[in-house]
Coordinates of C-alpha atoms in Angstrom, one line a residue:
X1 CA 0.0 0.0 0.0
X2 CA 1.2 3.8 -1.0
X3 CA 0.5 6.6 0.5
X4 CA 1.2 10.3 -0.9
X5 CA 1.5 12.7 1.8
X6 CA 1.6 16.3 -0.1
X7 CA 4.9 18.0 1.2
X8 CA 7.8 20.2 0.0
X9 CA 10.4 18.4 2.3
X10 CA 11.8 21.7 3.7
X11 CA 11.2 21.6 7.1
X12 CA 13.7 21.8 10.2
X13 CA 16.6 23.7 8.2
X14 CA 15.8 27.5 8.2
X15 CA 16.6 28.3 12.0
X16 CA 14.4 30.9 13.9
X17 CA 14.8 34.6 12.9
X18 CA 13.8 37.7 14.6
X19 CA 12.1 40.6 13.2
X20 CA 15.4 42.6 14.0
X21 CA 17.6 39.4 12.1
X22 CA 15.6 40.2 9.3
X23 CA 16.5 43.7 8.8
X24 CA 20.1 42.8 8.8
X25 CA 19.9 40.3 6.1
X26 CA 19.6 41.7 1.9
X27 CA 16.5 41.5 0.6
X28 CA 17.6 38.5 -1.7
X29 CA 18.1 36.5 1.0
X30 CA 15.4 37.5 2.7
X31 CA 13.2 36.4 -0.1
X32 CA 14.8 32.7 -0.7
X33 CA 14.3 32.5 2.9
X34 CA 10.8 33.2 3.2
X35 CA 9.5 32.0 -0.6
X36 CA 11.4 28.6 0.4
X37 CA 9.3 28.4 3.0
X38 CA 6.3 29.9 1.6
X39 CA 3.6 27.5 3.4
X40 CA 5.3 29.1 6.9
X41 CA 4.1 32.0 6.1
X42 CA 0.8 31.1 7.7
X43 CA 1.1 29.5 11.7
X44 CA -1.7 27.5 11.0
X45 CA -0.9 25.4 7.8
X46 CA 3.3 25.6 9.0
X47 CA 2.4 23.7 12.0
X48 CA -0.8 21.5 10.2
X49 CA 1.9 20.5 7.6
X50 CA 4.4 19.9 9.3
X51 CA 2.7 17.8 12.4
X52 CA 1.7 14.7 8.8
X53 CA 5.3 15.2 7.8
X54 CA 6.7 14.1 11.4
X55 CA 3.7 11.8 12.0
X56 CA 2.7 9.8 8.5
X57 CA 4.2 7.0 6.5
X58 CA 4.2 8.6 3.2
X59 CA 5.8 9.2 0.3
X60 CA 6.3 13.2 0.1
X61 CA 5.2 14.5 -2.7
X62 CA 4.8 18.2 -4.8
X63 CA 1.0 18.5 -4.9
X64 CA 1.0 19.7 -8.8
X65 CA 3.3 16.8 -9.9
X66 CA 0.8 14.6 -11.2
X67 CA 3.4 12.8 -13.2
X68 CA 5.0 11.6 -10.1
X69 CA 1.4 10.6 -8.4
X70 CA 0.7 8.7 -11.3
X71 CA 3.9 7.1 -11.4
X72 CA 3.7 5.3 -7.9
X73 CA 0.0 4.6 -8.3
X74 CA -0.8 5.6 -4.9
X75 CA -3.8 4.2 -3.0
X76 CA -4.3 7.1 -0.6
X77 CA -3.5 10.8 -1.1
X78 CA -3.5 12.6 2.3
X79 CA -3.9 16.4 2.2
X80 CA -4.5 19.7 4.4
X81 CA -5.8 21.9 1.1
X82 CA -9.0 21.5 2.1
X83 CA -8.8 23.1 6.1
X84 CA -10.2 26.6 4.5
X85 CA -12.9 26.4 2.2
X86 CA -14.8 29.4 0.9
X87 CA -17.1 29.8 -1.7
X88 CA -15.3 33.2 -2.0
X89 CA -11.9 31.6 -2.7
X90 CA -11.2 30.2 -6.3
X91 CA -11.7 26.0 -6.2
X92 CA -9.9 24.1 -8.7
X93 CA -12.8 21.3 -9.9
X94 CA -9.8 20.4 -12.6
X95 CA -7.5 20.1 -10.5
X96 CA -9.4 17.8 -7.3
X97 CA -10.6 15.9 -10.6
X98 CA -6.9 15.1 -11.7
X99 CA -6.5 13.5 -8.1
X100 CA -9.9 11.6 -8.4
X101 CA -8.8 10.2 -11.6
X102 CA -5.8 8.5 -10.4
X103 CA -8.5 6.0 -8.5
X104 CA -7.0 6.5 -5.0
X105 CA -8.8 7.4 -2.0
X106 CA -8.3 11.4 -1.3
X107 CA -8.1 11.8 2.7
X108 CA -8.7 15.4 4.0
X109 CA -7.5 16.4 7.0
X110 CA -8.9 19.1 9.2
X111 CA -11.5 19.6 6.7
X112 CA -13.2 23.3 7.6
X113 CA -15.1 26.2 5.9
X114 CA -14.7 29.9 6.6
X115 CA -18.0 31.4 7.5
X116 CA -19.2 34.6 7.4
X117 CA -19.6 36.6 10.4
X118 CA -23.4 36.0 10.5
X119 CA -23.0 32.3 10.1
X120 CA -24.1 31.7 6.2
X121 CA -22.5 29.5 4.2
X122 CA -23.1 27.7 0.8
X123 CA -20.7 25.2 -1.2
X124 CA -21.0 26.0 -5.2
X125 CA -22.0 22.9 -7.3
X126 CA -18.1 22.0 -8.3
X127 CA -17.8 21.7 -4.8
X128 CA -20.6 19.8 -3.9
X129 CA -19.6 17.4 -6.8
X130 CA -16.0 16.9 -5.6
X131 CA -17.0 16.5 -1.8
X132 CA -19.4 14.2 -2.5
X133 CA -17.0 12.1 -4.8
X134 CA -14.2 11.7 -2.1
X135 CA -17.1 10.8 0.1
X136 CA -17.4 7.7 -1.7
X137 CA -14.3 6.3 -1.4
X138 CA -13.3 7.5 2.4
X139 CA -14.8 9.4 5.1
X140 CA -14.4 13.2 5.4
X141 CA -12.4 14.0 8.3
X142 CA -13.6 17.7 9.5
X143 CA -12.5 20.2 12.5
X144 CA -16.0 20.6 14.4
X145 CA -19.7 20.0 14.7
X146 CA -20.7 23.2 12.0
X147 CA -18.5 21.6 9.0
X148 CA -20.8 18.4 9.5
X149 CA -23.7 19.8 9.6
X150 CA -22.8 21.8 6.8
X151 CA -21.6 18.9 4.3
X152 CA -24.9 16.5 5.9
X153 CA -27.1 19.0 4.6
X154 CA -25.7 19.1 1.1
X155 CA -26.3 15.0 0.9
X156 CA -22.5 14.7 1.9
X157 CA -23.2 12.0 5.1
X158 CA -19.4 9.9 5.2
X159 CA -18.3 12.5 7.4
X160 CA -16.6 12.3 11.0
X161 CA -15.7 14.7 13.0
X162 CA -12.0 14.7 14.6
X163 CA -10.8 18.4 14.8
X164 CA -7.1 19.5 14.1
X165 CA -4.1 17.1 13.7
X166 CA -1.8 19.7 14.5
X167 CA -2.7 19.0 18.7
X168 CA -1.4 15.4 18.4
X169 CA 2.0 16.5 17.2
X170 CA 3.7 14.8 19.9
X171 CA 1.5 11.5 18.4
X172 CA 1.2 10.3 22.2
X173 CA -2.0 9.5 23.7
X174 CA -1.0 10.4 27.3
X175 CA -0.1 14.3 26.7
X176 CA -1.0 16.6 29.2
X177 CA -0.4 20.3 29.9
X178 CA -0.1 20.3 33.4
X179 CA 2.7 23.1 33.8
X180 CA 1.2 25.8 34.6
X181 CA 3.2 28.4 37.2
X182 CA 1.7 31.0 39.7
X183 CA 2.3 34.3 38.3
X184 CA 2.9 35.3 35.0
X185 CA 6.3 36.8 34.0
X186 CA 6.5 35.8 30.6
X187 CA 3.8 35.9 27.4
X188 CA 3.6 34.4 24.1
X189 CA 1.8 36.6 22.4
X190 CA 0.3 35.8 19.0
X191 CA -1.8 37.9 16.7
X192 CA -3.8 38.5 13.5
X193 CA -2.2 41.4 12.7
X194 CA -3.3 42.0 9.5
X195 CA -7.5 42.9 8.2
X196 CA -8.3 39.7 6.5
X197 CA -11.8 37.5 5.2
X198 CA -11.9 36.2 9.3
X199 CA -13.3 40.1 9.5
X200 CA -16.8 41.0 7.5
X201 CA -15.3 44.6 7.6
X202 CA -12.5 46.7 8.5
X203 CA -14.7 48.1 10.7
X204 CA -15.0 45.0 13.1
X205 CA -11.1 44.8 12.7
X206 CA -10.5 47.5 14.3
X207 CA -13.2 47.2 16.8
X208 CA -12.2 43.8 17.9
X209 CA -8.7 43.3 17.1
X210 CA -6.9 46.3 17.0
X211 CA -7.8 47.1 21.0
X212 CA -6.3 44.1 22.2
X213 CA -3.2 44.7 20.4
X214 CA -2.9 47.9 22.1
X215 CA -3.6 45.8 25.5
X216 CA -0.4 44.3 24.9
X217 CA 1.6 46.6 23.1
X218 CA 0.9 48.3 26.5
X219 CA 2.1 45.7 29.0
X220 CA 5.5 45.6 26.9
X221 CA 5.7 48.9 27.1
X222 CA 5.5 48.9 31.1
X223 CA 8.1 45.9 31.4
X224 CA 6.2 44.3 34.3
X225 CA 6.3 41.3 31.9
X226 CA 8.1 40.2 29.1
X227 CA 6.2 40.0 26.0
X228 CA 7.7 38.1 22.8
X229 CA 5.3 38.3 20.0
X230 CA 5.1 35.3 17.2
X231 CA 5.4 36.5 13.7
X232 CA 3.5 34.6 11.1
X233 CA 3.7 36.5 7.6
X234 CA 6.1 37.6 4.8
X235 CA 8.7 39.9 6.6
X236 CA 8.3 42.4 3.1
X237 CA 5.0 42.6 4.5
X238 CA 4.9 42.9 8.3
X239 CA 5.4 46.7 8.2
X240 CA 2.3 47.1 5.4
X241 CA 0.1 45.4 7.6
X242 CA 0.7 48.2 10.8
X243 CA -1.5 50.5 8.4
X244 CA -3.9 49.9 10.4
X245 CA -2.8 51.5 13.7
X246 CA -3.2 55.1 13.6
X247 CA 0.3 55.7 15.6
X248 CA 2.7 53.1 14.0
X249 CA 5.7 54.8 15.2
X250 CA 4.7 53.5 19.0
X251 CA 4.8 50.2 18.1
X252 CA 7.7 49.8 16.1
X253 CA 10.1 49.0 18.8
X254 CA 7.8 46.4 19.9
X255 CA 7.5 44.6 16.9
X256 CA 11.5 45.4 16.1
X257 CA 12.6 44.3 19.5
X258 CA 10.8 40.9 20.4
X259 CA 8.8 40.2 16.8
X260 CA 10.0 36.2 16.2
X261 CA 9.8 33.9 13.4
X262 CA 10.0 29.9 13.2
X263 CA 10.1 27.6 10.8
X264 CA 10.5 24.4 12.6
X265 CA 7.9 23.2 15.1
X266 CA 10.6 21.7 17.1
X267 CA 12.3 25.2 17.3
X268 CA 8.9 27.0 18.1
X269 CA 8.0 24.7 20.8
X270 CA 11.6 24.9 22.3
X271 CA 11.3 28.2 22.7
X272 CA 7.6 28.7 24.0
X273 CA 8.7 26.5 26.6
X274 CA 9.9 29.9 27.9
X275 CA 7.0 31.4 28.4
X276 CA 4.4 30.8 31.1
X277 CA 1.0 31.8 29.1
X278 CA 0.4 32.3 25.8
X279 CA -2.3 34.3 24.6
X280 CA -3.6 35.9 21.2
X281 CA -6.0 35.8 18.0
X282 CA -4.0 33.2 16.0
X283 CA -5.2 30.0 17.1
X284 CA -2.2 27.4 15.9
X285 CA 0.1 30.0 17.3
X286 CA -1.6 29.0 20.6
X287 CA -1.5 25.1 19.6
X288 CA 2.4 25.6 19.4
X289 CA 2.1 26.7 23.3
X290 CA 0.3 24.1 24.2
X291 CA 2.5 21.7 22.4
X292 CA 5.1 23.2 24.6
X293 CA 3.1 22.6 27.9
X294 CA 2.5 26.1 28.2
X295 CA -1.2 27.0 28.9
X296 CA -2.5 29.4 26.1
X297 CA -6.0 31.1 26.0
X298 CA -7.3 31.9 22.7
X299 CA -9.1 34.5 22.0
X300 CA -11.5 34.0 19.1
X301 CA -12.4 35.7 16.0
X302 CA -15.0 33.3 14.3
X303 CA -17.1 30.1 14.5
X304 CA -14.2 28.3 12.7
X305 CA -12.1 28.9 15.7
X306 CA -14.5 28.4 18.1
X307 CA -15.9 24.8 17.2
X308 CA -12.5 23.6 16.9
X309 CA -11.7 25.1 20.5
X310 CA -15.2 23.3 21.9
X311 CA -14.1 19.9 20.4
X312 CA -10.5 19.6 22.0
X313 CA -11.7 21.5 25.6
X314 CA -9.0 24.4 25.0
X315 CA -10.2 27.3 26.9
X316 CA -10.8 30.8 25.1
X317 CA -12.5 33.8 24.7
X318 CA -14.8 35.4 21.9
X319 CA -13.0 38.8 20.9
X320 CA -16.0 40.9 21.8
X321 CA -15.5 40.0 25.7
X322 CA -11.9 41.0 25.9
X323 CA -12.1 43.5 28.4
X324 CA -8.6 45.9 28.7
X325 CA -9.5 46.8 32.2
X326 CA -8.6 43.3 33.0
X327 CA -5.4 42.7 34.6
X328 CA -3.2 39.8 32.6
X329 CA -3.4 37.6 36.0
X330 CA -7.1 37.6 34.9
X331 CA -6.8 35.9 31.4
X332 CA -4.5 33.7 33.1
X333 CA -6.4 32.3 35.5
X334 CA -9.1 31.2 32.8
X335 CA -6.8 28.9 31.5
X336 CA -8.0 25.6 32.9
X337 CA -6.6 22.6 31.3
X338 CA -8.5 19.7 33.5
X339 CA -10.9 19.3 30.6
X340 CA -8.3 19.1 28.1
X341 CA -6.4 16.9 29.5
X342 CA -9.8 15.0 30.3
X343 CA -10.7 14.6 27.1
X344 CA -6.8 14.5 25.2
X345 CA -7.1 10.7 24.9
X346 CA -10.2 10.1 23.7
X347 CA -9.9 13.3 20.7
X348 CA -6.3 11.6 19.7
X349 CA -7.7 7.9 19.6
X350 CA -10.5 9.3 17.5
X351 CA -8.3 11.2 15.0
X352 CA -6.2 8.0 14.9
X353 CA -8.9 5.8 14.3
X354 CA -9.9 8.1 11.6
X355 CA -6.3 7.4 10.0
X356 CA -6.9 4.0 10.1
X357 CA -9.9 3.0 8.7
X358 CA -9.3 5.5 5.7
X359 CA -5.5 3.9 4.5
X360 CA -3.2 6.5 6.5
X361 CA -0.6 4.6 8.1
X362 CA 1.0 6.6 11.5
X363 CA 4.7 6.0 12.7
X364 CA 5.3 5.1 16.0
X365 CA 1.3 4.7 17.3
X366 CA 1.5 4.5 21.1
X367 CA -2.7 3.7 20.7
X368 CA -4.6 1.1 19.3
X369 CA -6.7 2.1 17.4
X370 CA -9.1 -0.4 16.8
X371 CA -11.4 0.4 19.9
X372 CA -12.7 4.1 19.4

């Protein structure tokens, strides 16, 4: 049996830069840095990639080199393309079709959708064509309770629900995060800096986002704590993105001075181990805490971040109930882990299960999976 894991085999070389690194380095080599790892320049799919590189049997494979595919005749195709899905986002029906027609079974992980801030969502007929066609040969692994009831009411019923790979990482049943220290002294903080889809306007940006960014920028500023701040962008485009604060020039030094970017999950988890909470509006950049042992409270921005948060027990937030009169001791104290740790087991022996019965083959499985 062959399995094709999509993969551009560069993880674990570049080391970790900071923001002030960057400006030391020429703009050439900034570019082969961050174009080589182009996938990194987004927390979520860096750490969702690279979590079925470390964990899947596979043969890695470019996901437009249909000549290779073809060539070792695989009979399961794994893939993370489908963890974002909007009807406002181009889909390729050629392209899923090309992948169909090689007979295999197409396995999605973290299958999700992007809904609009009042909670519509429709899937256009290519996509209701394609979903339904993987459907037939495998089940449709999704990230939470909406995506299912989304695809069920579209006729699309082989469906199962077992959240984000990305958590299981450490591919041990038995993880825990059970570190957690009396006072805070030092915070990850991680944050969608930029106006993007997540937002229905730029008006809610601002409204939402942009306050507790100050919230922070404001504890740095008073050096009770330390405060690093994870990067997740093209460096070319970290200072654009600031357009949206009125007064740039105060938070320069912040983002100069303890701005960081990874590109290994190792080294991000080695140094998050650093910090006592993490805390922030990207939510992988909170699974890399946690992956470190280091209680993280996200702070959500959208349904898709929320149902995924409900079915793996991780504490958070909505936006809108931020409150900057809060002391940080506050946020930290909501971050109770008992439930996550509760409930660890039974989420990883259900994503494993999932691997099994649909032809995805996991190294090292300290589970057995059988039993779900």
């Amino acid at each position: 049996m062959t399995t094709v894991l999509f993969y551009n085999g560069d993880w674990h070389k570049q080391k970790p830069l900071t923001f002030i690194e960057c400006m030391g380095k020429p703009v050439s080599e900034l570019f082969e840095i961050f174009h080589k790892g182009n996938y990194r320049r987004n927390t979520g799919t860096f750490l969702m990639t690279d979590c079925l590189a470390k964990n899947i049997d596979a043969e890695y494979v470019s996901a437009f080199d249909f000549d290779r595919i073809n060539e070792l005749k695989p009979d399961t195709i794994v893939t993370n393309a489908l963890h974002c899905v909007s009807p406002r986002f181009f889909f390729d029906k050629e392209y899923w079709q090309k992948l169909l027609d090689t007979g295999a079974k197409i396995v999605p992980m973290t299958f999700g959708f992007r809904y609009h801030e009042n909670g519509d969502f429709y899937l256009t007929d290519d996509m209701i064509y394609i979903f339904k066609a993987i459907s037939e040969r495998n089940e449709i692994g999704v990230r939470g309770e909406i995506v299912a009831e989304i695809l069920n009411k579209y006729g699309i019923k082989n469906v199962r629900i077992v959240g984000c790979h990305s958590l299981f990482y450490h591919n041990d049943k038995n993880f825990k995060v059970d570190s957690k220290k009396e006072k805070v002294q030092s915070i990850n903080f991680c944050f969608n800096q930029c106006f993007s889809d997540f937002f229905q306007s730029h008006v809610d940006f601002c409204r939402l986002s942009l306050p507790i960014f100050n919230y922070f920028f404001s504890l740095y500023k008073k050096g009770s704590v330390n405060v690093d701040y994870t990067l997740q962008i093209a460096f070319m485009k970290e200072y654009s993105s600031y357009s949206n604060f009125t007064r740039f020039e105060w938070i320069q030094d912040f983002v100069v001075q303890k701005g960081r970017y990874f590109f290994s999950v190792d080294d991000w988890i080695t140094a998050l181990k650093k910090n006592d909470f993490s805390i922030g509006t990207q939510f992988h950049g909170n699974i890399a805490a946690i992956l470190a042992k280091t209680p993280a409270l996200i702070i959500t921005i959208d349904k898709r971040m929320e149902e995924l948060a409900k079915y793996h027990h991780i504490p958070f937030i909505k936006a809108e109930e931020f409150d900057v009169s809060k002391p940080i001791d506050y946020y930290f104290d909501l971050c109770d882990y008992s439930e996550f740790n509760k409930y660890y087991e039974k989420t990883y022996n259900e994503f494993v299960d999932y691997c099994y019965r649909n032809g995805v083959q996991l190294k090292s499985q300290t589970v057995e999976v059988h039993d779900v």
